[in-house]
mmCIF file of C-alpha atoms and ligand atoms in Angstrom:
data_model
loop_
_atom_site.group_PDB
_atom_site.id
_atom_site.type_symbol
_atom_site.label_atom_id
_atom_site.label_comp_id
_atom_site.label_asym_id
_atom_site.label_seq_id
_atom_site.Cartn_x
_atom_site.Cartn_y
_atom_site.Cartn_z
ATOM 1 C CA MET A 1410 7.098 -5.119 15.937
ATOM 2 C CA LYS A 1411 7.004 -1.966 17.781
ATOM 3 C CA GLN A 1412 3.846 0.123 16.615
ATOM 4 C CA ILE A 1413 4.467 3.409 15.417
ATOM 5 C CA SER A 1414 2.257 6.083 13.732
ATOM 6 C CA VAL A 1415 3.819 7.177 10.281
ATOM 7 C CA MET A 1416 3.051 10.089 8.271
ATOM 8 C CA ARG A 1417 1.680 9.405 4.657
ATOM 9 C CA SER A 1418 4.343 11.608 3.350
ATOM 10 C CA THR A 1419 7.105 9.643 5.346
ATOM 11 C CA LEU A 1420 5.605 6.594 4.203
ATOM 12 C CA GLY A 1421 5.966 7.626 0.411
ATOM 13 C CA ARG A 1422 9.807 8.342 1.046
ATOM 14 C CA LEU A 1423 10.711 5.309 3.087
ATOM 15 C CA PRO A 1424 10.914 3.279 -0.369
ATOM 16 C CA ILE A 1425 13.133 5.690 -1.516
ATOM 17 C CA TYR A 1426 15.536 5.433 1.515
ATOM 18 C CA LEU A 1427 15.490 1.510 1.434
ATOM 19 C CA GLU A 1428 16.490 1.661 -1.950
ATOM 20 C CA PHE A 1429 19.274 3.683 -1.371
ATOM 21 C CA LEU A 1430 20.591 1.980 1.739
ATOM 22 C CA GLN A 1431 20.221 -1.306 0.129
ATOM 23 C CA GLY A 1432 22.512 -0.188 -2.739
ATOM 24 C CA LEU A 1433 25.260 0.502 -0.071
ATOM 25 C CA ASP A 1434 28.399 -1.756 0.670
ATOM 26 C CA ILE A 1435 27.552 -2.291 4.437
ATOM 27 C CA SER A 1436 30.972 -3.096 5.129
ATOM 28 C CA GLU A 1437 32.372 0.329 4.230
ATOM 29 C CA ASN A 1438 28.971 2.072 5.441
ATOM 30 C CA GLU A 1439 28.299 0.552 8.689
ATOM 31 C CA ASN A 1440 26.864 4.004 10.009
ATOM 32 C CA ILE A 1441 24.689 6.247 8.081
ATOM 33 C CA SER A 1442 23.795 9.668 8.900
ATOM 34 C CA ALA A 1443 20.595 11.545 7.571
ATOM 35 C CA THR A 1444 22.916 14.329 6.271
ATOM 36 C CA VAL A 1445 24.514 11.828 3.969
ATOM 37 C CA ILE A 1446 20.926 10.201 2.844
ATOM 38 C CA ALA A 1447 19.457 13.680 2.524
ATOM 39 C CA LYS A 1448 22.565 15.124 0.208
ATOM 40 C CA SER A 1449 22.980 11.688 -1.727
ATOM 41 C CA LEU A 1450 19.141 11.602 -2.455
ATOM 42 C CA GLY A 1451 18.734 15.753 -2.942
ATOM 43 C CA LEU A 1452 16.336 15.752 -0.365
ATOM 44 C CA GLY A 1453 15.845 18.349 2.533
ATOM 45 C CA GLU A 1454 17.997 17.031 5.647
ATOM 46 C CA VAL A 1455 15.218 18.420 8.111
ATOM 47 C CA GLN A 1456 12.543 16.179 6.193
ATOM 48 C CA VAL A 1457 15.031 13.145 6.135
ATOM 49 C CA ARG A 1458 15.881 13.664 9.806
ATOM 50 C CA LYS A 1459 12.074 13.627 10.774
ATOM 51 C CA ASP A 1460 11.561 10.738 8.722
ATOM 52 C CA LEU A 1461 14.284 8.588 10.364
ATOM 53 C CA ASN A 1462 13.299 9.623 13.807
ATOM 54 C CA ALA A 1463 9.782 8.606 13.129
ATOM 55 C CA VAL A 1464 11.014 5.092 12.019
ATOM 56 C CA SER A 1465 13.939 4.534 14.073
ATOM 57 C CA GLY A 1466 14.375 7.291 16.763
ATOM 58 C CA ALA A 1467 17.193 9.577 16.659
ATOM 59 C CA GLY A 1468 20.441 8.741 15.259
ATOM 60 C CA ARG A 1469 23.571 8.718 17.245
ATOM 61 C CA PRO A 1470 25.401 11.868 17.629
ATOM 62 C CA LYS A 1471 28.177 12.283 15.149
ATOM 63 C CA LEU A 1472 27.674 8.434 13.866
ATOM 64 C CA GLY A 1473 24.152 8.633 12.662
ATOM 65 C CA TYR A 1474 22.282 5.232 12.409
ATOM 66 C CA ARG A 1475 23.645 1.704 11.805
ATOM 67 C CA THR A 1476 22.776 0.885 8.333
ATOM 68 C CA ASP A 1477 21.690 -2.520 8.645
ATOM 69 C CA GLU A 1478 19.479 -1.734 11.628
ATOM 70 C CA LEU A 1479 18.009 1.224 9.662
ATOM 71 C CA ILE A 1480 17.330 -1.028 6.683
ATOM 72 C CA LYS A 1481 15.514 -3.614 9.019
ATOM 73 C CA ARG A 1482 13.497 -1.096 10.513
ATOM 74 C CA ILE A 1483 12.416 0.737 7.369
ATOM 75 C CA TYR A 1484 11.464 -3.241 6.198
ATOM 76 C CA GLU A 1485 9.308 -3.466 9.245
ATOM 77 C CA VAL A 1486 7.634 -0.356 8.820
ATOM 78 C CA LEU A 1487 6.730 -0.700 5.184
ATOM 79 C CA GLY A 1488 5.525 -4.104 6.215
ATOM 80 C CA ARG A 1489 7.594 -6.084 3.817
ATOM 81 C CA ASN A 1490 7.844 -8.933 6.432
ATOM 82 C CA ASP A 1491 4.687 -9.232 7.093
ATOM 83 C CA ILE A 1492 2.558 -9.577 3.450
ATOM 84 C CA LYS A 1493 -0.916 -8.898 3.728
ATOM 85 C CA LYS A 1494 -2.908 -10.085 0.876
ATOM 86 C CA ALA A 1495 -6.004 -8.178 -0.736
ATOM 87 C CA VAL A 1496 -8.716 -8.966 -3.305
ATOM 88 C CA ILE A 1497 -10.138 -6.782 -5.761
ATOM 89 C CA ILE A 1498 -13.963 -6.886 -6.285
ATOM 90 C CA GLY A 1499 -14.761 -5.596 -10.302
ATOM 91 C CA ALA A 1500 -12.447 -6.652 -12.789
ATOM 92 C CA GLY A 1501 -13.316 -3.951 -15.107
ATOM 93 C CA LYS A 1502 -10.848 -1.314 -16.373
ATOM 94 C CA LEU A 1503 -9.886 0.153 -13.274
ATOM 95 C CA GLY A 1504 -10.069 -3.072 -11.059
ATOM 96 C CA ASN A 1505 -7.840 -4.765 -13.768
ATOM 97 C CA ALA A 1506 -5.106 -2.228 -13.806
ATOM 98 C CA LEU A 1507 -4.978 -2.344 -9.965
ATOM 99 C CA LEU A 1508 -4.756 -5.793 -9.988
ATOM 100 C CA GLU A 1509 -1.496 -5.712 -12.432
ATOM 101 C CA TYR A 1510 0.099 -3.151 -10.835
ATOM 102 C CA ASN A 1511 3.287 -4.170 -8.838
ATOM 103 C CA GLY A 1512 3.769 -1.093 -6.707
ATOM 104 C CA PHE A 1513 1.607 -2.533 -3.814
ATOM 105 C CA ARG A 1514 4.603 -5.037 -3.045
ATOM 106 C CA ASP A 1515 6.797 -2.112 -2.055
ATOM 107 C CA TYR A 1516 4.492 -1.770 1.268
ATOM 108 C CA GLY A 1517 4.008 -5.254 1.664
ATOM 109 C CA LEU A 1518 0.535 -5.749 0.049
ATOM 110 C CA LEU A 1519 -0.273 -8.551 -2.350
ATOM 111 C CA ILE A 1520 -3.307 -8.654 -4.499
ATOM 112 C CA THR A 1521 -4.055 -12.048 -5.169
ATOM 113 C CA ALA A 1522 -7.316 -11.950 -7.121
ATOM 114 C CA ALA A 1523 -10.107 -10.350 -8.430
ATOM 115 C CA PHE A 1524 -13.870 -11.085 -8.339
ATOM 116 C CA ASP A 1525 -16.415 -10.342 -10.857
ATOM 117 C CA ILE A 1526 -20.030 -10.863 -11.434
ATOM 118 C CA ASP A 1527 -19.568 -11.351 -14.844
ATOM 119 C CA GLU A 1528 -18.535 -14.837 -15.125
ATOM 120 C CA SER A 1529 -17.050 -14.291 -18.978
ATOM 121 C CA LYS A 1530 -14.277 -12.424 -17.137
ATOM 122 C CA ALA A 1531 -13.080 -15.345 -14.966
ATOM 123 C CA GLY A 1532 -9.487 -16.629 -15.900
ATOM 124 C CA ILE A 1533 -5.984 -15.873 -15.252
ATOM 125 C CA THR A 1534 -4.340 -12.769 -16.373
ATOM 126 C CA GLU A 1535 -1.044 -12.434 -18.368
ATOM 127 C CA ALA A 1536 0.634 -11.511 -14.962
ATOM 128 C CA GLY A 1537 -0.673 -14.919 -13.634
ATOM 129 C CA LYS A 1538 -3.379 -13.288 -11.647
ATOM 130 C CA GLU A 1539 -6.786 -14.961 -10.901
ATOM 131 C CA ILE A 1540 -9.946 -13.570 -11.831
ATOM 132 C CA LEU A 1541 -12.784 -15.460 -10.179
ATOM 133 C CA PRO A 1542 -16.840 -15.470 -10.006
ATOM 134 C CA LEU A 1543 -18.138 -13.684 -7.542
ATOM 135 C CA THR A 1544 -19.917 -16.624 -6.289
ATOM 136 C CA GLN A 1545 -16.546 -17.746 -4.797
ATOM 137 C CA LEU A 1546 -15.802 -14.568 -3.027
ATOM 138 C CA GLU A 1547 -16.444 -15.673 0.581
ATOM 139 C CA GLU A 1548 -14.879 -19.108 0.346
ATOM 140 C CA TYR A 1549 -11.734 -17.392 -1.201
ATOM 141 C CA VAL A 1550 -11.676 -14.817 1.628
ATOM 142 C CA LEU A 1551 -11.896 -17.342 4.479
ATOM 143 C CA ARG A 1552 -9.585 -19.930 2.698
ATOM 144 C CA GLU A 1553 -6.653 -17.477 2.035
ATOM 145 C CA GLY A 1554 -7.023 -15.325 5.329
ATOM 146 C CA VAL A 1555 -7.722 -12.254 3.051
ATOM 147 C CA ARG A 1556 -8.376 -9.074 5.486
ATOM 148 C CA ILE A 1557 -7.957 -6.148 2.940
ATOM 149 C CA ALA A 1558 -10.304 -5.697 -0.067
ATOM 150 C CA VAL A 1559 -10.418 -2.904 -2.866
ATOM 151 C CA ILE A 1560 -13.867 -2.162 -4.461
ATOM 152 C CA THR A 1561 -13.984 -1.242 -8.137
ATOM 153 C CA VAL A 1562 -17.608 -1.813 -9.014
ATOM 154 C CA PRO A 1563 -19.954 0.572 -10.217
ATOM 155 C CA ALA A 1564 -21.576 2.690 -7.379
ATOM 156 C CA SER A 1565 -24.875 1.087 -7.393
ATOM 157 C CA SER A 1566 -23.240 -2.426 -6.364
ATOM 158 C CA ALA A 1567 -20.861 -1.054 -3.934
ATOM 159 C CA GLN A 1568 -22.862 -1.053 -0.633
ATOM 160 C CA SER A 1569 -23.775 -4.596 -1.230
ATOM 161 C CA ILE A 1570 -20.490 -5.780 -2.061
ATOM 162 C CA CYS A 1571 -19.069 -4.046 0.972
ATOM 163 C CA ASP A 1572 -21.860 -5.660 3.328
ATOM 164 C CA ARG A 1573 -20.591 -8.899 1.783
ATOM 165 C CA LEU A 1574 -17.001 -8.196 2.590
ATOM 166 C CA VAL A 1575 -17.778 -7.251 5.690
ATOM 167 C CA GLY A 1576 -20.100 -10.517 6.634
ATOM 168 C CA CYS A 1577 -16.842 -12.532 5.519
ATOM 169 C CA GLY A 1578 -14.619 -11.023 7.968
ATOM 170 C CA ILE A 1579 -12.781 -8.277 5.693
ATOM 171 C CA GLU A 1580 -11.194 -5.589 8.041
ATOM 172 C CA ALA A 1581 -10.186 -2.647 5.664
ATOM 173 C CA ILE A 1582 -11.905 -1.760 2.547
ATOM 174 C CA TRP A 1583 -10.647 0.673 -0.320
ATOM 175 C CA ASN A 1584 -13.472 1.916 -1.976
ATOM 176 C CA PHE A 1585 -12.989 3.449 -5.528
ATOM 177 C CA ALA A 1586 -16.504 3.524 -6.117
ATOM 178 C CA PRO A 1587 -17.804 7.150 -6.225
ATOM 179 C CA CYS A 1588 -20.237 6.723 -3.388
ATOM 180 C CA ALA A 1589 -20.335 6.884 0.308
ATOM 181 C CA LEU A 1590 -20.403 3.329 1.955
ATOM 182 C CA CYS A 1591 -21.684 2.395 5.607
ATOM 183 C CA VAL A 1592 -19.614 -0.172 7.269
ATOM 184 C CA PRO A 1593 -19.759 -1.217 11.208
ATOM 185 C CA GLU A 1594 -17.296 -0.152 13.761
ATOM 186 C CA GLY A 1595 -14.099 -1.670 13.502
ATOM 187 C CA VAL A 1596 -14.048 -1.937 9.805
ATOM 188 C CA LEU A 1597 -11.689 0.513 8.372
ATOM 189 C CA LEU A 1598 -12.881 2.593 5.188
ATOM 190 C CA GLN A 1599 -10.571 4.490 2.807
ATOM 191 C CA GLN A 1600 -12.427 6.332 0.065
ATOM 192 C CA GLU A 1601 -10.454 7.074 -3.106
ATOM 193 C CA ASN A 1602 -11.888 9.355 -5.713
ATOM 194 C CA LEU A 1603 -9.429 9.633 -8.475
ATOM 195 C CA ALA A 1604 -11.461 12.622 -9.838
ATOM 196 C CA LEU A 1605 -10.971 14.544 -7.014
ATOM 197 C CA SER A 1606 -7.328 14.125 -6.658
ATOM 198 C CA LEU A 1607 -7.143 15.458 -10.515
ATOM 199 C CA ALA A 1608 -9.522 18.332 -9.886
ATOM 200 C CA HIS A 1609 -7.374 19.457 -6.790
ATOM 201 C CA LEU A 1610 -4.406 19.348 -8.892
ATOM 202 C CA LYS A 1611 -6.029 21.324 -11.448
ATOM 203 C CA LEU A 1612 -7.427 23.792 -9.063
ATOM 204 C CA THR A 1613 -3.943 24.302 -7.612
ATOM 205 C CA MET A 1614 -2.418 24.735 -10.745
ATOM 206 C CA ASN A 1615 -5.074 27.467 -11.889
ATOM 207 C CA ASN A 1616 -4.209 29.307 -8.515
ATOM 208 C CA GLY A 1617 -0.381 29.138 -8.579
HETATM 209 P P1 LIG B 309 -15.566 -2.935 -18.764
HETATM 210 O O1 LIG B 309 -15.942 -2.114 -19.382
HETATM 211 O O2 LIG B 309 -14.165 -4.018 -18.911
HETATM 212 O O3 LIG B 309 -16.692 -3.826 -17.732
HETATM 213 P P2 LIG B 309 -15.657 -0.844 -16.813
HETATM 214 O O4 LIG B 309 -14.667 -0.755 -15.655
HETATM 215 O O5 LIG B 309 -16.116 0.441 -17.582
HETATM 216 O O6 LIG B 309 -14.838 -1.956 -17.282
HETATM 217 P P3 LIG B 309 -17.771 -0.725 -14.720
HETATM 218 O O7 LIG B 309 -19.211 -0.638 -15.394
HETATM 219 O O8 LIG B 309 -17.272 0.216 -13.860
HETATM 220 O O9 LIG B 309 -16.843 -1.434 -15.885
HETATM 221 O O10 LIG B 309 -17.516 -2.098 -13.863
HETATM 222 C C1 LIG B 309 -16.440 -2.489 -13.205
HETATM 223 C C2 LIG B 309 -16.576 -3.951 -13.165
HETATM 224 O O11 LIG B 309 -17.342 -4.504 -11.951
HETATM 225 C C3 LIG B 309 -17.158 -4.752 -14.440
HETATM 226 O O12 LIG B 309 -16.308 -6.030 -14.624
HETATM 227 C C4 LIG B 309 -18.261 -5.287 -13.810
HETATM 228 O O13 LIG B 309 -18.779 -6.448 -14.617
HETATM 229 C C5 LIG B 309 -18.177 -5.709 -12.320
HETATM 230 N N1 LIG B 309 -19.267 -5.491 -11.478
HETATM 231 C C6 LIG B 309 -20.543 -4.976 -11.618
HETATM 232 N N2 LIG B 309 -21.454 -5.034 -10.922
HETATM 233 C C7 LIG B 309 -20.663 -6.060 -9.927
HETATM 234 C C8 LIG B 309 -21.149 -6.628 -8.809
HETATM 235 N N3 LIG B 309 -22.262 -6.565 -8.083
HETATM 236 N N4 LIG B 309 -19.967 -7.486 -8.267
HETATM 237 C C9 LIG B 309 -19.019 -7.751 -8.911
HETATM 238 N N5 LIG B 309 -18.481 -7.096 -10.077
HETATM 239 C C10 LIG B 309 -19.433 -6.306 -10.679
#
């Protein structure tokens, strides 16, 4: 697949374009233009044009994009053909909520299991996802070829969990624990701070 870098905002709109395009009768809509997509979805034409340009280059003058090719391309960029497994460490309230959330699938991500130090939490969730004892972490990650992990343990345990994840070959970590983590070069770390996101919204609201 051709490697491209897509802005986060564009990535956020791709599932909307995909759903729209998949709803079309391809035999009657062999080609589709950014103008038509923008109008149908009530979005700005300039924005749609930029988004589509980022994933599939410029459309053909007057004709736009071949609908089937555009669908295929958005599929690829969203990673739907290349499902990546992820695990969660810390099956508390947040960990469980993420484990049950289906929206990751839109982006080719599959959270397959959660791990917890508290072995009484082990079992199968209603949605059929496994919660496993932390002792099985390394073996599971290697066996299942997991490359992404989500940390939802308390801050006090986050660095030691992070070190274990790096030690068993995890390449990307999404950290919800409210603390800074150290990872070696080559491991991607994305820090999430839910309180900060809401605080930012509140501040923006107060300033508006
Ligand atoms: P709950 O009250 O259901 O445990 P919580 O989200 O309030 O949820 P936290 O104290 O934030 O609980 O802990 C989140 C989860 O992380 C808990 O399930 C806890 O057992 C687990 N946990 C704590 N330390 C570790 C660790 N070192 N490794 C794995 N899991 C851990």
